[in-house]
Every structure is written in structure tokens, then in C-alpha cells.
Amino acid sequence: MNALPKLKQRVEYTHKYNTRSGRHGWLRLTPAYSVKIVEELLAKYDGGGPVLDPFCGSGTTALCAAQYGLPSTTTDINPFLVWLAQVKTRKYNPTEVASARNALETLLARMGKDFDLAPVPPIHKIERWWSDCNLTFLRELRGAIDGLGVPQAEKDLLDVAFCRTLIKLSNASFNHQSMSFKDNQPELSLVTDAPAIYRADASHVLETCQDDIHSDTTVCLQDARLLDSDSLGKFDLVITSPPYANRMSYIRELRPYMYWLRYLHEPREAGELDWLAIGGTWGVATSRLNGWTIRENYRNDHLSSVVAAISGSHNRHAETLSRYVRKYCEDMFAHLSSLARVLRRGARIHYIVGNSTFYGTLVSVERLYADMMEKVGFSNIDIRAIRKRNSKKELVEFVVSATW
């Protein structure tokens, strides 16, 4: 295992690199990992067998594999992310793109006149997200997209553009690790600015959707702790970036998309999905941690020491977060145990992960992953530090690799 070298932040290894990479930049997901990392790992792969990403996220690995001409499968427990990966990895023919362009012009000409307003999504304190003017525009646009009756492939492309626009018109800010809110949001003109923003977003999606896709991708709604070769098959390569052990909720950030596209219908559903996922805790998922039964299927001295240190810190959330770290490791151990069932002998796996701190206690996640892999039966385990994550010198991103 490699010693930790002096590291730079390397912006090309973050989600910011994806914004100029065609389909990869369609929607921003703050914790998404870089296309460049995946491309570098794929470039070293000398086989032609199928690639697996069991933590789909925004579909980075699957789309890279498709562009390299490698068959791939990706899974996620979040139905919105499954939809997004399906749309990003689909092959679009010229007729579908032309039809979507015509639909774009039709809906912009007829929205607010010939279609019903979409209902206001039940987002808590929605006034924090959008001004009245922008909310009305989004309801008109959502109603027009739904009312056009275009084929699914074309509608999906218009929906991706809708997601891009709803964030641009929102009061959301991405100056921190996760989404927050701006102090001030200038009012945009309903008549000119907002429609122009959507037209530009749709034009960008329709232009970049013509990027070459050289192989097919299978996207499955599935729990990564319950991988099964009967439904997924067997794989020779895994490239993935699971949720980090930093309590950051994907659901919290994805809520605006999921409500507007009706993957969420009420607030409690967000917390329920967060509880089922690995990593983030928010809402009801956080409160359930206190009643969670510690199983200790996975044991490790470092884990025991950091859990004790976190629990013993002088903070009212200390016990909850110590349980969170333990549950995270239990879930990841269950995942890696099930992963072995879908790998061919000799398969290589690469996990892009970051360490974390809680109340001054460093959780060396990369060491825990290496130990879990060894306990499951992997060999040739290697830890490679690839970048410094932010101003805290102890926070680092790693690639943890192993052979089955």
C-alpha cells in the first residue's frame, strides 16, 4: 500500500471537469466524481468484458464505458438516478433529435396558453427555492412538456433541460460541499430571460446527445448490498465511487429534480429513501439511527477506536454520528460481500473514496475498505491517494483497488 505523497486539489479530478464533457455535464451532482478518473482507469483495462458500477450516481462510469465501446451495467437505489443514467447513455438517432427540436419550439410558443399549469411541488418552504415569477414559469413549462405528448426519448431530453433550468432559476448555491441557498436571488424576467434560459439548456442537451455511444448500457434499480449474478450477470471490471462516510445526503440535493419529475410526492418519502441508501442521513433517516440495532457483522480495530472517540466527544449529536459511521461500514461490508457474487475470477475493482472527520476524529475510510476487501477474499489490494479534497490537509481522495 502506497505512502501518502504531497497532494494537490487537482480540479480535473472533481465534478467540475465534467461540465465541459458533453453528456457528463448535463446535470450537476456535487459529489459526482470526475470523468477523467474513470477514463484513466479504463485506459489501463486491456479486456473487453463488461464493466459494473454498483453506485450509479449520475452515470459517470456507465457513460464512459459506452463511449469506450465497453458493455456495462450500473445500479442504484434511487429511481431518479436510474432514469438519469438511462437518458445519458441512450443512443439517439437524428429523427429523435429533430423531433425534440420541433417539440421545443412548439412548447415555447404554446406554454401558458394551451396547457394546464403543473401543480406546485410539495417542497418544504418552496419560497426559499424560487421566486413567484420563476415558480410560475416552471409550472407552465412543466405543464407544456407533459401536455405535448411527444415520444419518451424526446420527452426525456426535454426533461433533462428542464432540470438544468429549474436549478438556474432557483436560489440554490453550490459554494459548499452540498447545496445551500444564496443570500439574494435577482428576479428574472418571465417574458424574456427564463424562456431563453430553457431554450439554451435544451439546445445544449440536444447538441450533446449526438455524441458517439459505442455500446449498450444496462441500468437497474437495485440495492448495492443485494447484488445477484442471476439478474446482473458476471463482470471483469468494477469502477465506482460509493457514497463517502460524511453523512452527506444525495436525496437532499436531488429533491428539486425528484419532486418536479414526480419521483417524490411527499417529504417523508425522501427520508425513507435516505434510510435505505448507504451513506447519507437526513430527516427520518437520522432519527432512525438511534434505534438501529448494531449487528457487528464487520469488526475492525480502527473502526472500534474511531466510533468510541466520536461517541465520547462533547457534542449532542456524537452518539448518533458514531452509530452512523458504524452503520456505514456494516452496509459497505454487506455490499462488498455481495459484489463477490457477480465477479469473474481475476476481476479488478476500483473504488474512489474519501476519508472523513467527525469532531476532530479522522476516519481512515481507505484503510477500512482495504480491510473489508481482504476479509471478503480479495487480493492484490492497493491504496493510491489521488488528490487533496479541500483546505483541511487530512481530507484526501483515494482509489482503493483489488483483485477477485
mmCIF file of C-alpha atoms in Angstrom:
data_model
loop_
_atom_site.group_PDB
_atom_site.id
_atom_site.type_symbol
_atom_site.label_atom_id
_atom_site.label_comp_id
_atom_site.label_asym_id
_atom_site.label_seq_id
_atom_site.Cartn_x
_atom_site.Cartn_y
_atom_site.Cartn_z
ATOM 1 C CA MET A 1 0.000 0.000 0.000
ATOM 2 C CA ASN A 2 1.458 3.318 -1.096
ATOM 3 C CA ALA A 3 2.679 6.012 1.278
ATOM 4 C CA LEU A 4 0.780 9.288 1.169
ATOM 5 C CA PRO A 5 2.577 11.735 -1.170
ATOM 6 C CA LYS A 6 2.265 15.507 -1.154
ATOM 7 C CA LEU A 7 -1.036 16.159 -2.893
ATOM 8 C CA LYS A 8 -2.759 18.927 -4.809
ATOM 9 C CA GLN A 9 -6.502 19.507 -5.071
ATOM 10 C CA ARG A 10 -6.459 18.710 -8.823
ATOM 11 C CA VAL A 11 -9.657 20.270 -10.082
ATOM 12 C CA GLU A 12 -9.627 17.899 -13.089
ATOM 13 C CA TYR A 13 -10.360 15.076 -10.652
ATOM 14 C CA THR A 14 -13.593 16.712 -9.441
ATOM 15 C CA HIS A 15 -17.103 17.104 -10.840
ATOM 16 C CA LYS A 16 -16.020 20.465 -12.331
ATOM 17 C CA TYR A 17 -14.164 18.602 -15.093
ATOM 18 C CA ASN A 18 -17.449 17.019 -16.173
ATOM 19 C CA THR A 19 -19.154 20.313 -17.037
ATOM 20 C CA ARG A 20 -17.257 20.534 -20.342
ATOM 21 C CA SER A 21 -17.532 16.844 -21.189
ATOM 22 C CA GLY A 22 -20.711 16.584 -23.260
ATOM 23 C CA ARG A 23 -23.421 14.453 -21.712
ATOM 24 C CA HIS A 24 -21.422 14.158 -18.492
ATOM 25 C CA GLY A 25 -22.159 17.818 -17.807
ATOM 26 C CA TRP A 26 -25.924 17.674 -18.273
ATOM 27 C CA LEU A 27 -26.750 17.869 -14.577
ATOM 28 C CA ARG A 28 -24.533 18.806 -11.689
ATOM 29 C CA LEU A 29 -24.368 16.433 -8.761
ATOM 30 C CA THR A 30 -21.924 17.960 -6.281
ATOM 31 C CA PRO A 31 -20.331 14.723 -5.032
ATOM 32 C CA ALA A 32 -20.054 13.251 -8.554
ATOM 33 C CA TYR A 33 -16.551 12.087 -9.365
ATOM 34 C CA SER A 34 -14.552 13.066 -12.396
ATOM 35 C CA VAL A 35 -14.825 11.600 -15.867
ATOM 36 C CA LYS A 36 -11.022 11.892 -16.023
ATOM 37 C CA ILE A 37 -10.507 9.368 -13.206
ATOM 38 C CA VAL A 38 -12.742 6.830 -14.940
ATOM 39 C CA GLU A 39 -11.078 7.399 -18.299
ATOM 40 C CA GLU A 40 -7.634 6.816 -16.789
ATOM 41 C CA LEU A 41 -8.763 3.559 -15.180
ATOM 42 C CA LEU A 42 -10.472 2.368 -18.375
ATOM 43 C CA ALA A 43 -7.350 3.193 -20.398
ATOM 44 C CA LYS A 44 -5.410 0.660 -18.299
ATOM 45 C CA TYR A 45 -8.050 -2.039 -18.839
ATOM 46 C CA ASP A 46 -6.893 -4.469 -21.527
ATOM 47 C CA GLY A 47 -10.026 -6.613 -21.589
ATOM 48 C CA GLY A 48 -13.293 -6.273 -23.416
ATOM 49 C CA GLY A 49 -15.547 -7.758 -20.784
ATOM 50 C CA PRO A 50 -18.445 -5.987 -19.107
ATOM 51 C CA VAL A 51 -17.948 -3.167 -16.603
ATOM 52 C CA LEU A 52 -20.016 -2.733 -13.435
ATOM 53 C CA ASP A 53 -20.754 0.387 -11.397
ATOM 54 C CA PRO A 54 -22.917 -0.619 -8.410
ATOM 55 C CA PHE A 55 -23.285 3.027 -7.275
ATOM 56 C CA CYS A 56 -24.621 4.665 -10.402
ATOM 57 C CA GLY A 57 -24.907 8.276 -9.214
ATOM 58 C CA SER A 58 -25.121 10.477 -12.286
ATOM 59 C CA GLY A 59 -23.971 7.629 -14.564
ATOM 60 C CA THR A 60 -20.319 8.634 -14.991
ATOM 61 C CA THR A 61 -18.792 5.156 -15.261
ATOM 62 C CA ALA A 62 -21.569 3.781 -17.451
ATOM 63 C CA LEU A 63 -21.343 6.663 -19.910
ATOM 64 C CA CYS A 64 -17.532 6.454 -20.071
ATOM 65 C CA ALA A 65 -17.737 2.723 -20.753
ATOM 66 C CA ALA A 66 -20.314 3.290 -23.501
ATOM 67 C CA GLN A 67 -18.071 5.883 -25.123
ATOM 68 C CA TYR A 68 -15.129 3.432 -24.937
ATOM 69 C CA GLY A 69 -17.246 0.724 -26.581
ATOM 70 C CA LEU A 70 -17.431 -1.459 -23.457
ATOM 71 C CA PRO A 71 -20.697 -3.066 -22.360
ATOM 72 C CA SER A 72 -21.636 -2.013 -18.848
ATOM 73 C CA THR A 73 -24.220 -2.337 -16.116
ATOM 74 C CA THR A 74 -24.905 0.187 -13.404
ATOM 75 C CA THR A 75 -27.261 0.033 -10.431
ATOM 76 C CA ASP A 76 -28.727 2.489 -7.970
ATOM 77 C CA ILE A 77 -31.393 2.507 -5.297
ATOM 78 C CA ASN A 78 -32.649 5.944 -6.358
ATOM 79 C CA PRO A 79 -35.176 5.823 -9.246
ATOM 80 C CA PHE A 80 -34.339 9.339 -10.397
ATOM 81 C CA LEU A 81 -30.654 8.477 -10.794
ATOM 82 C CA VAL A 82 -31.618 5.308 -12.666
ATOM 83 C CA TRP A 83 -33.679 7.443 -15.059
ATOM 84 C CA LEU A 84 -30.869 9.978 -15.488
ATOM 85 C CA ALA A 85 -28.301 7.276 -16.302
ATOM 86 C CA GLN A 86 -30.678 5.693 -18.801
ATOM 87 C CA VAL A 87 -31.185 9.009 -20.572
ATOM 88 C CA LYS A 88 -27.473 9.870 -20.572
ATOM 89 C CA THR A 89 -26.358 6.506 -22.001
ATOM 90 C CA ARG A 90 -29.108 6.071 -24.625
ATOM 91 C CA LYS A 91 -28.331 6.205 -28.351
ATOM 92 C CA TYR A 92 -30.371 8.939 -30.080
ATOM 93 C CA ASN A 93 -30.969 8.873 -33.812
ATOM 94 C CA PRO A 94 -31.268 12.034 -35.976
ATOM 95 C CA THR A 95 -35.050 11.644 -36.259
ATOM 96 C CA GLU A 96 -35.466 11.714 -32.464
ATOM 97 C CA VAL A 97 -33.243 14.775 -32.135
ATOM 98 C CA ALA A 98 -35.114 16.621 -34.887
ATOM 99 C CA SER A 99 -38.431 15.705 -33.287
ATOM 100 C CA ALA A 100 -37.216 17.036 -29.930
ATOM 101 C CA ARG A 101 -36.137 20.309 -31.559
ATOM 102 C CA ASN A 102 -39.581 20.728 -33.090
ATOM 103 C CA ALA A 103 -41.207 19.923 -29.759
ATOM 104 C CA LEU A 104 -39.032 22.566 -28.076
ATOM 105 C CA GLU A 105 -40.269 25.272 -30.430
ATOM 106 C CA THR A 106 -43.871 24.143 -30.055
ATOM 107 C CA LEU A 107 -43.892 24.115 -26.280
ATOM 108 C CA LEU A 108 -42.196 27.534 -26.011
ATOM 109 C CA ALA A 109 -44.781 29.004 -28.361
ATOM 110 C CA ARG A 110 -47.772 27.405 -26.643
ATOM 111 C CA MET A 111 -46.826 27.232 -22.954
ATOM 112 C CA GLY A 112 -49.055 29.335 -20.734
ATOM 113 C CA LYS A 113 -51.779 29.237 -23.398
ATOM 114 C CA ASP A 114 -52.722 25.708 -24.437
ATOM 115 C CA PHE A 115 -51.566 23.614 -21.459
ATOM 116 C CA ASP A 116 -52.565 23.359 -17.836
ATOM 117 C CA LEU A 117 -50.200 24.603 -15.147
ATOM 118 C CA ALA A 118 -48.378 21.793 -13.403
ATOM 119 C CA PRO A 119 -49.147 21.604 -9.682
ATOM 120 C CA VAL A 120 -46.795 23.240 -7.213
ATOM 121 C CA PRO A 121 -44.418 20.509 -5.977
ATOM 122 C CA PRO A 122 -44.763 19.876 -2.223
ATOM 123 C CA ILE A 123 -41.235 21.038 -1.373
ATOM 124 C CA HIS A 124 -40.892 22.338 2.184
ATOM 125 C CA LYS A 125 -40.561 26.149 2.192
ATOM 126 C CA ILE A 126 -40.665 26.273 -1.586
ATOM 127 C CA GLU A 127 -40.418 30.068 -1.422
ATOM 128 C CA ARG A 128 -36.761 29.596 -0.475
ATOM 129 C CA TRP A 129 -36.183 27.864 -3.800
ATOM 130 C CA TRP A 130 -37.958 30.038 -6.390
ATOM 131 C CA SER A 131 -39.489 33.476 -6.650
ATOM 132 C CA ASP A 132 -43.191 33.624 -7.529
ATOM 133 C CA CYS A 133 -42.288 34.677 -11.061
ATOM 134 C CA ASN A 134 -39.892 31.796 -11.659
ATOM 135 C CA LEU A 135 -42.155 29.276 -9.980
ATOM 136 C CA THR A 136 -44.984 30.233 -12.317
ATOM 137 C CA PHE A 137 -42.704 29.869 -15.329
ATOM 138 C CA LEU A 138 -41.590 26.399 -14.211
ATOM 139 C CA ARG A 139 -45.201 25.309 -13.691
ATOM 140 C CA GLU A 140 -46.083 26.498 -17.207
ATOM 141 C CA LEU A 141 -43.029 24.770 -18.677
ATOM 142 C CA ARG A 142 -43.678 21.523 -16.768
ATOM 143 C CA GLY A 143 -47.302 21.541 -17.900
ATOM 144 C CA ALA A 144 -46.302 22.115 -21.522
ATOM 145 C CA ILE A 145 -43.726 19.288 -21.550
ATOM 146 C CA ASP A 146 -46.254 16.899 -20.018
ATOM 147 C CA GLY A 147 -49.031 18.041 -22.330
ATOM 148 C CA LEU A 148 -47.180 17.790 -25.652
ATOM 149 C CA GLY A 149 -47.448 14.019 -25.851
ATOM 150 C CA VAL A 150 -44.077 13.515 -27.563
ATOM 151 C CA PRO A 151 -42.373 10.076 -27.593
ATOM 152 C CA GLN A 152 -40.486 9.109 -24.449
ATOM 153 C CA ALA A 153 -36.943 9.594 -25.797
ATOM 154 C CA GLU A 154 -37.704 13.164 -26.863
ATOM 155 C CA LYS A 155 -39.544 13.935 -23.631
ATOM 156 C CA ASP A 156 -36.613 12.646 -21.583
ATOM 157 C CA LEU A 157 -34.257 15.077 -23.319
ATOM 158 C CA LEU A 158 -36.647 17.970 -22.680
ATOM 159 C CA ASP A 159 -36.886 16.861 -19.041
ATOM 160 C CA VAL A 160 -33.102 16.947 -18.626
ATOM 161 C CA ALA A 161 -33.130 20.521 -19.952
ATOM 162 C CA PHE A 162 -35.987 21.307 -17.545
ATOM 163 C CA CYS A 163 -33.850 20.086 -14.636
ATOM 164 C CA ARG A 164 -30.956 22.280 -15.732
ATOM 165 C CA THR A 165 -33.230 25.314 -15.944
ATOM 166 C CA LEU A 166 -35.040 24.796 -12.646
ATOM 167 C CA ILE A 167 -31.689 24.910 -10.817
ATOM 168 C CA LYS A 168 -30.538 28.011 -12.702
ATOM 169 C CA LEU A 169 -33.781 29.792 -11.800
ATOM 170 C CA SER A 170 -33.558 28.693 -8.175
ATOM 171 C CA ASN A 171 -31.964 30.240 -5.140
ATOM 172 C CA ALA A 172 -29.649 27.231 -4.809
ATOM 173 C CA SER A 173 -25.937 27.787 -4.307
ATOM 174 C CA PHE A 174 -23.084 25.332 -4.801
ATOM 175 C CA ASN A 175 -20.349 27.186 -2.949
ATOM 176 C CA HIS A 176 -20.055 24.425 -0.376
ATOM 177 C CA GLN A 177 -19.740 20.643 -0.410
ATOM 178 C CA SER A 178 -23.506 20.299 -0.653
ATOM 179 C CA MET A 179 -26.257 22.545 -1.934
ATOM 180 C CA SER A 180 -27.248 25.592 0.113
ATOM 181 C CA PHE A 181 -29.119 28.827 -0.608
ATOM 182 C CA LYS A 182 -27.947 32.188 -1.888
ATOM 183 C CA ASP A 183 -28.483 35.262 0.243
ATOM 184 C CA ASN A 184 -30.007 37.124 -2.689
ATOM 185 C CA GLN A 185 -31.523 35.995 -5.972
ATOM 186 C CA PRO A 186 -32.129 38.649 -8.638
ATOM 187 C CA GLU A 187 -35.576 38.488 -10.166
ATOM 188 C CA LEU A 188 -35.543 37.211 -13.753
ATOM 189 C CA SER A 189 -37.975 38.462 -16.363
ATOM 190 C CA LEU A 190 -40.728 35.933 -17.006
ATOM 191 C CA VAL A 191 -41.167 37.201 -20.564
ATOM 192 C CA THR A 192 -37.576 37.070 -21.817
ATOM 193 C CA ASP A 193 -34.922 35.646 -19.512
ATOM 194 C CA ALA A 194 -36.483 32.403 -18.267
ATOM 195 C CA PRO A 195 -37.638 31.099 -21.696
ATOM 196 C CA ALA A 196 -34.242 31.996 -23.147
ATOM 197 C CA ILE A 197 -32.510 30.037 -20.395
ATOM 198 C CA TYR A 198 -34.619 26.948 -21.108
ATOM 199 C CA ARG A 199 -34.065 27.277 -24.872
ATOM 200 C CA ALA A 200 -30.298 27.418 -24.312
ATOM 201 C CA ASP A 201 -30.386 24.444 -21.937
ATOM 202 C CA ALA A 202 -32.474 22.362 -24.335
ATOM 203 C CA SER A 203 -30.245 23.297 -27.264
ATOM 204 C CA HIS A 204 -27.187 22.203 -25.296
ATOM 205 C CA VAL A 205 -28.754 18.850 -24.403
ATOM 206 C CA LEU A 206 -29.910 18.239 -27.971
ATOM 207 C CA GLU A 207 -26.478 19.075 -29.351
ATOM 208 C CA THR A 208 -24.501 16.914 -26.937
ATOM 209 C CA CYS A 209 -26.926 13.969 -27.065
ATOM 210 C CA GLN A 210 -25.479 13.276 -30.517
ATOM 211 C CA ASP A 211 -22.116 12.303 -29.000
ATOM 212 C CA ASP A 212 -20.998 8.852 -30.127
ATOM 213 C CA ILE A 213 -22.151 5.933 -27.973
ATOM 214 C CA HIS A 214 -20.418 2.701 -28.988
ATOM 215 C CA SER A 215 -22.015 0.099 -26.708
ATOM 216 C CA ASP A 216 -25.176 -0.612 -24.787
ATOM 217 C CA THR A 217 -25.679 0.081 -21.090
ATOM 218 C CA THR A 218 -27.992 -1.691 -18.660
ATOM 219 C CA VAL A 219 -29.275 0.467 -15.810
ATOM 220 C CA CYS A 220 -31.017 -1.318 -12.924
ATOM 221 C CA LEU A 221 -32.912 -0.187 -9.852
ATOM 222 C CA GLN A 222 -31.200 -2.339 -7.246
ATOM 223 C CA ASP A 223 -29.763 -2.261 -3.738
ATOM 224 C CA ALA A 224 -25.957 -2.485 -3.906
ATOM 225 C CA ARG A 225 -25.989 -4.721 -0.825
ATOM 226 C CA LEU A 226 -28.020 -7.337 -2.690
ATOM 227 C CA LEU A 227 -26.193 -7.826 -5.992
ATOM 228 C CA ASP A 228 -27.148 -11.033 -7.774
ATOM 229 C CA SER A 229 -25.492 -12.706 -10.770
ATOM 230 C CA ASP A 230 -28.781 -14.269 -11.922
ATOM 231 C CA SER A 231 -30.169 -10.816 -12.731
ATOM 232 C CA LEU A 232 -26.960 -8.878 -13.438
ATOM 233 C CA GLY A 233 -24.509 -11.429 -14.857
ATOM 234 C CA LYS A 234 -20.769 -11.568 -14.193
ATOM 235 C CA PHE A 235 -18.200 -8.773 -14.564
ATOM 236 C CA ASP A 236 -14.486 -8.335 -15.189
ATOM 237 C CA LEU A 237 -14.082 -4.743 -14.049
ATOM 238 C CA VAL A 238 -15.679 -2.509 -11.412
ATOM 239 C CA ILE A 239 -15.167 1.266 -11.319
ATOM 240 C CA THR A 240 -17.306 3.074 -8.802
ATOM 241 C CA SER A 241 -17.471 5.848 -6.259
ATOM 242 C CA PRO A 242 -19.758 4.889 -3.380
ATOM 243 C CA PRO A 243 -21.195 7.485 -1.014
ATOM 244 C CA TYR A 244 -18.496 8.795 1.291
ATOM 245 C CA ALA A 245 -18.704 8.391 5.051
ATOM 246 C CA ASN A 246 -19.503 12.050 5.563
ATOM 247 C CA ARG A 247 -23.268 11.953 6.195
ATOM 248 C CA MET A 248 -23.911 13.916 3.014
ATOM 249 C CA SER A 249 -27.364 13.169 1.654
ATOM 250 C CA TYR A 250 -27.830 12.677 -2.076
ATOM 251 C CA ILE A 251 -31.571 12.893 -1.524
ATOM 252 C CA ARG A 252 -31.357 16.372 -0.029
ATOM 253 C CA GLU A 253 -29.607 17.678 -3.129
ATOM 254 C CA LEU A 254 -31.780 15.769 -5.599
ATOM 255 C CA ARG A 255 -35.095 16.840 -4.084
ATOM 256 C CA PRO A 256 -35.930 19.632 -6.575
ATOM 257 C CA TYR A 257 -35.484 17.323 -9.554
ATOM 258 C CA MET A 258 -37.313 14.446 -7.910
ATOM 259 C CA TYR A 259 -40.335 16.498 -6.878
ATOM 260 C CA TRP A 260 -40.757 18.248 -10.225
ATOM 261 C CA LEU A 261 -40.388 14.954 -12.143
ATOM 262 C CA ARG A 262 -42.659 13.220 -9.599
ATOM 263 C CA TYR A 263 -40.211 10.699 -8.219
ATOM 264 C CA LEU A 264 -41.136 12.152 -4.826
ATOM 265 C CA HIS A 265 -44.667 13.044 -3.804
ATOM 266 C CA GLU A 266 -44.343 13.909 -0.124
ATOM 267 C CA PRO A 267 -41.471 14.863 2.200
ATOM 268 C CA ARG A 268 -41.429 11.613 4.153
ATOM 269 C CA GLU A 269 -40.545 9.660 1.002
ATOM 270 C CA ALA A 270 -37.208 11.500 0.836
ATOM 271 C CA GLY A 271 -36.269 10.419 4.344
ATOM 272 C CA GLU A 272 -37.391 6.844 3.680
ATOM 273 C CA LEU A 273 -35.182 6.638 0.593
ATOM 274 C CA ASP A 274 -32.267 8.125 2.517
ATOM 275 C CA TRP A 275 -32.680 5.441 5.156
ATOM 276 C CA LEU A 276 -32.496 2.710 2.519
ATOM 277 C CA ALA A 277 -29.398 4.206 0.894
ATOM 278 C CA ILE A 278 -25.792 3.860 2.061
ATOM 279 C CA GLY A 279 -24.089 6.927 3.400
ATOM 280 C CA GLY A 280 -26.271 9.979 3.761
ATOM 281 C CA THR A 281 -28.594 10.597 6.642
ATOM 282 C CA TRP A 282 -31.196 13.310 6.708
ATOM 283 C CA GLY A 283 -34.685 13.707 8.136
ATOM 284 C CA VAL A 284 -36.276 10.480 9.352
ATOM 285 C CA ALA A 285 -33.121 8.544 8.428
ATOM 286 C CA THR A 286 -31.155 10.422 11.097
ATOM 287 C CA SER A 287 -33.717 9.793 13.820
ATOM 288 C CA ARG A 288 -33.823 6.092 12.957
ATOM 289 C CA LEU A 289 -30.108 5.718 13.590
ATOM 290 C CA ASN A 290 -30.731 5.981 17.318
ATOM 291 C CA GLY A 291 -32.982 2.917 17.178
ATOM 292 C CA TRP A 292 -30.810 0.946 14.773
ATOM 293 C CA THR A 293 -29.580 -2.398 16.116
ATOM 294 C CA ILE A 294 -25.802 -2.651 15.830
ATOM 295 C CA ARG A 295 -25.052 -6.008 14.168
ATOM 296 C CA GLU A 296 -21.219 -6.006 14.173
ATOM 297 C CA ASN A 297 -21.020 -8.271 11.127
ATOM 298 C CA TYR A 298 -17.871 -6.303 10.347
ATOM 299 C CA ARG A 299 -15.233 -5.748 13.025
ATOM 300 C CA ASN A 300 -12.062 -3.715 12.801
ATOM 301 C CA ASP A 301 -9.814 -2.166 15.455
ATOM 302 C CA HIS A 302 -9.617 1.214 13.704
ATOM 303 C CA LEU A 303 -13.385 1.304 13.347
ATOM 304 C CA SER A 304 -13.860 0.482 17.029
ATOM 305 C CA SER A 305 -11.465 3.215 18.097
ATOM 306 C CA VAL A 306 -12.956 5.954 15.919
ATOM 307 C CA VAL A 307 -16.508 5.035 16.901
ATOM 308 C CA ALA A 308 -15.534 5.253 20.570
ATOM 309 C CA ALA A 309 -13.765 8.590 20.016
ATOM 310 C CA ILE A 310 -16.719 10.098 18.146
ATOM 311 C CA SER A 311 -19.203 8.839 20.718
ATOM 312 C CA GLY A 312 -17.096 10.251 23.540
ATOM 313 C CA SER A 313 -16.811 13.746 22.086
ATOM 314 C CA HIS A 314 -18.672 16.597 23.761
ATOM 315 C CA ASN A 315 -21.420 17.123 21.210
ATOM 316 C CA ARG A 316 -25.120 16.410 21.430
ATOM 317 C CA HIS A 317 -25.022 14.537 18.102
ATOM 318 C CA ALA A 318 -21.954 12.476 18.986
ATOM 319 C CA GLU A 319 -23.722 9.193 19.710
ATOM 320 C CA THR A 320 -25.882 9.464 16.579
ATOM 321 C CA LEU A 321 -22.868 10.083 14.340
ATOM 322 C CA SER A 322 -20.854 7.290 15.922
ATOM 323 C CA ARG A 323 -23.720 4.962 15.045
ATOM 324 C CA TYR A 324 -23.775 6.428 11.546
ATOM 325 C CA VAL A 325 -20.097 5.535 10.969
ATOM 326 C CA ARG A 326 -20.681 2.006 12.217
ATOM 327 C CA LYS A 327 -23.768 1.526 10.048
ATOM 328 C CA TYR A 328 -21.921 2.894 7.026
ATOM 329 C CA CYS A 329 -19.223 0.244 7.453
ATOM 330 C CA GLU A 330 -21.775 -2.508 8.038
ATOM 331 C CA ASP A 331 -23.554 -1.522 4.829
ATOM 332 C CA MET A 332 -20.359 -1.349 2.783
ATOM 333 C CA PHE A 333 -19.220 -4.732 4.083
ATOM 334 C CA ALA A 334 -22.575 -6.197 3.019
ATOM 335 C CA HIS A 335 -22.101 -4.597 -0.394
ATOM 336 C CA LEU A 336 -18.589 -5.954 -0.913
ATOM 337 C CA SER A 337 -19.724 -9.413 0.195
ATOM 338 C CA SER A 338 -22.491 -9.372 -2.408
ATOM 339 C CA LEU A 339 -20.154 -7.913 -5.046
ATOM 340 C CA ALA A 340 -18.085 -11.098 -4.968
ATOM 341 C CA ARG A 341 -21.113 -12.993 -6.300
ATOM 342 C CA VAL A 342 -21.134 -11.021 -9.565
ATOM 343 C CA LEU A 343 -17.424 -11.094 -10.387
ATOM 344 C CA ARG A 344 -15.416 -13.457 -12.534
ATOM 345 C CA ARG A 345 -12.154 -14.721 -11.094
ATOM 346 C CA GLY A 346 -9.412 -12.231 -11.864
ATOM 347 C CA ALA A 347 -11.817 -9.280 -11.984
ATOM 348 C CA ARG A 348 -10.304 -5.970 -10.900
ATOM 349 C CA ILE A 349 -12.209 -3.462 -8.750
ATOM 350 C CA HIS A 350 -11.512 0.252 -8.209
ATOM 351 C CA TYR A 351 -13.291 2.268 -5.505
ATOM 352 C CA ILE A 352 -12.895 6.052 -5.465
ATOM 353 C CA VAL A 353 -13.454 7.051 -1.824
ATOM 354 C CA GLY A 354 -12.628 9.867 0.557
ATOM 355 C CA ASN A 355 -11.748 9.793 4.225
ATOM 356 C CA SER A 356 -13.641 11.938 6.716
ATOM 357 C CA THR A 357 -13.523 13.572 10.118
ATOM 358 C CA PHE A 358 -16.083 13.790 12.909
ATOM 359 C CA TYR A 359 -15.395 16.182 15.791
ATOM 360 C CA GLY A 360 -11.655 16.002 15.146
ATOM 361 C CA THR A 361 -11.533 12.210 14.774
ATOM 362 C CA LEU A 362 -10.144 11.023 11.429
ATOM 363 C CA VAL A 363 -11.969 8.066 9.886
ATOM 364 C CA SER A 364 -9.473 6.397 7.545
ATOM 365 C CA VAL A 365 -12.074 5.045 5.172
ATOM 366 C CA GLU A 366 -9.472 3.855 2.686
ATOM 367 C CA ARG A 367 -7.971 1.559 5.334
ATOM 368 C CA LEU A 368 -11.409 0.250 6.239
ATOM 369 C CA TYR A 369 -12.197 -0.510 2.577
ATOM 370 C CA ALA A 370 -8.902 -2.370 2.163
ATOM 371 C CA ASP A 371 -9.604 -4.389 5.308
ATOM 372 C CA MET A 372 -13.154 -5.204 4.205
ATOM 373 C CA MET A 373 -11.915 -6.323 0.795
ATOM 374 C CA GLU A 374 -9.352 -8.593 2.414
ATOM 375 C CA LYS A 375 -11.946 -10.119 4.743
ATOM 376 C CA VAL A 376 -14.295 -10.808 1.810
ATOM 377 C CA GLY A 377 -11.488 -12.595 -0.078
ATOM 378 C CA PHE A 378 -9.979 -10.004 -2.449
ATOM 379 C CA SER A 379 -6.235 -9.897 -3.062
ATOM 380 C CA ASN A 380 -3.616 -7.533 -4.556
ATOM 381 C CA ILE A 381 -5.152 -4.694 -2.571
ATOM 382 C CA ASP A 382 -3.695 -1.262 -3.248
ATOM 383 C CA ILE A 383 -4.455 2.204 -1.852
ATOM 384 C CA ARG A 384 -3.487 5.179 -4.016
ATOM 385 C CA ALA A 385 -4.027 8.773 -2.891
ATOM 386 C CA ILE A 386 -5.081 10.923 -5.852
ATOM 387 C CA ARG A 387 -5.934 14.370 -4.551
ATOM 388 C CA LYS A 388 -6.367 16.672 -1.587
ATOM 389 C CA ARG A 389 -10.069 17.404 -1.195
ATOM 390 C CA ASN A 390 -10.195 20.840 0.437
ATOM 391 C CA SER A 391 -8.420 23.143 2.862
ATOM 392 C CA LYS A 392 -8.324 20.511 5.603
ATOM 393 C CA LYS A 393 -4.999 18.820 4.969
ATOM 394 C CA GLU A 394 -6.191 15.459 6.321
ATOM 395 C CA LEU A 395 -9.070 15.093 3.827
ATOM 396 C CA VAL A 396 -7.908 13.091 0.823
ATOM 397 C CA GLU A 397 -9.476 11.154 -2.038
ATOM 398 C CA PHE A 398 -8.171 7.657 -2.798
ATOM 399 C CA VAL A 399 -8.542 4.853 -5.288
ATOM 400 C CA VAL A 400 -8.714 1.539 -3.435
ATOM 401 C CA SER A 401 -8.139 -1.346 -5.866
ATOM 402 C CA ALA A 402 -8.199 -5.133 -5.526
ATOM 403 C CA THR A 403 -8.444 -8.395 -7.500
ATOM 404 C CA TRP A 404 -11.055 -11.110 -7.062
#
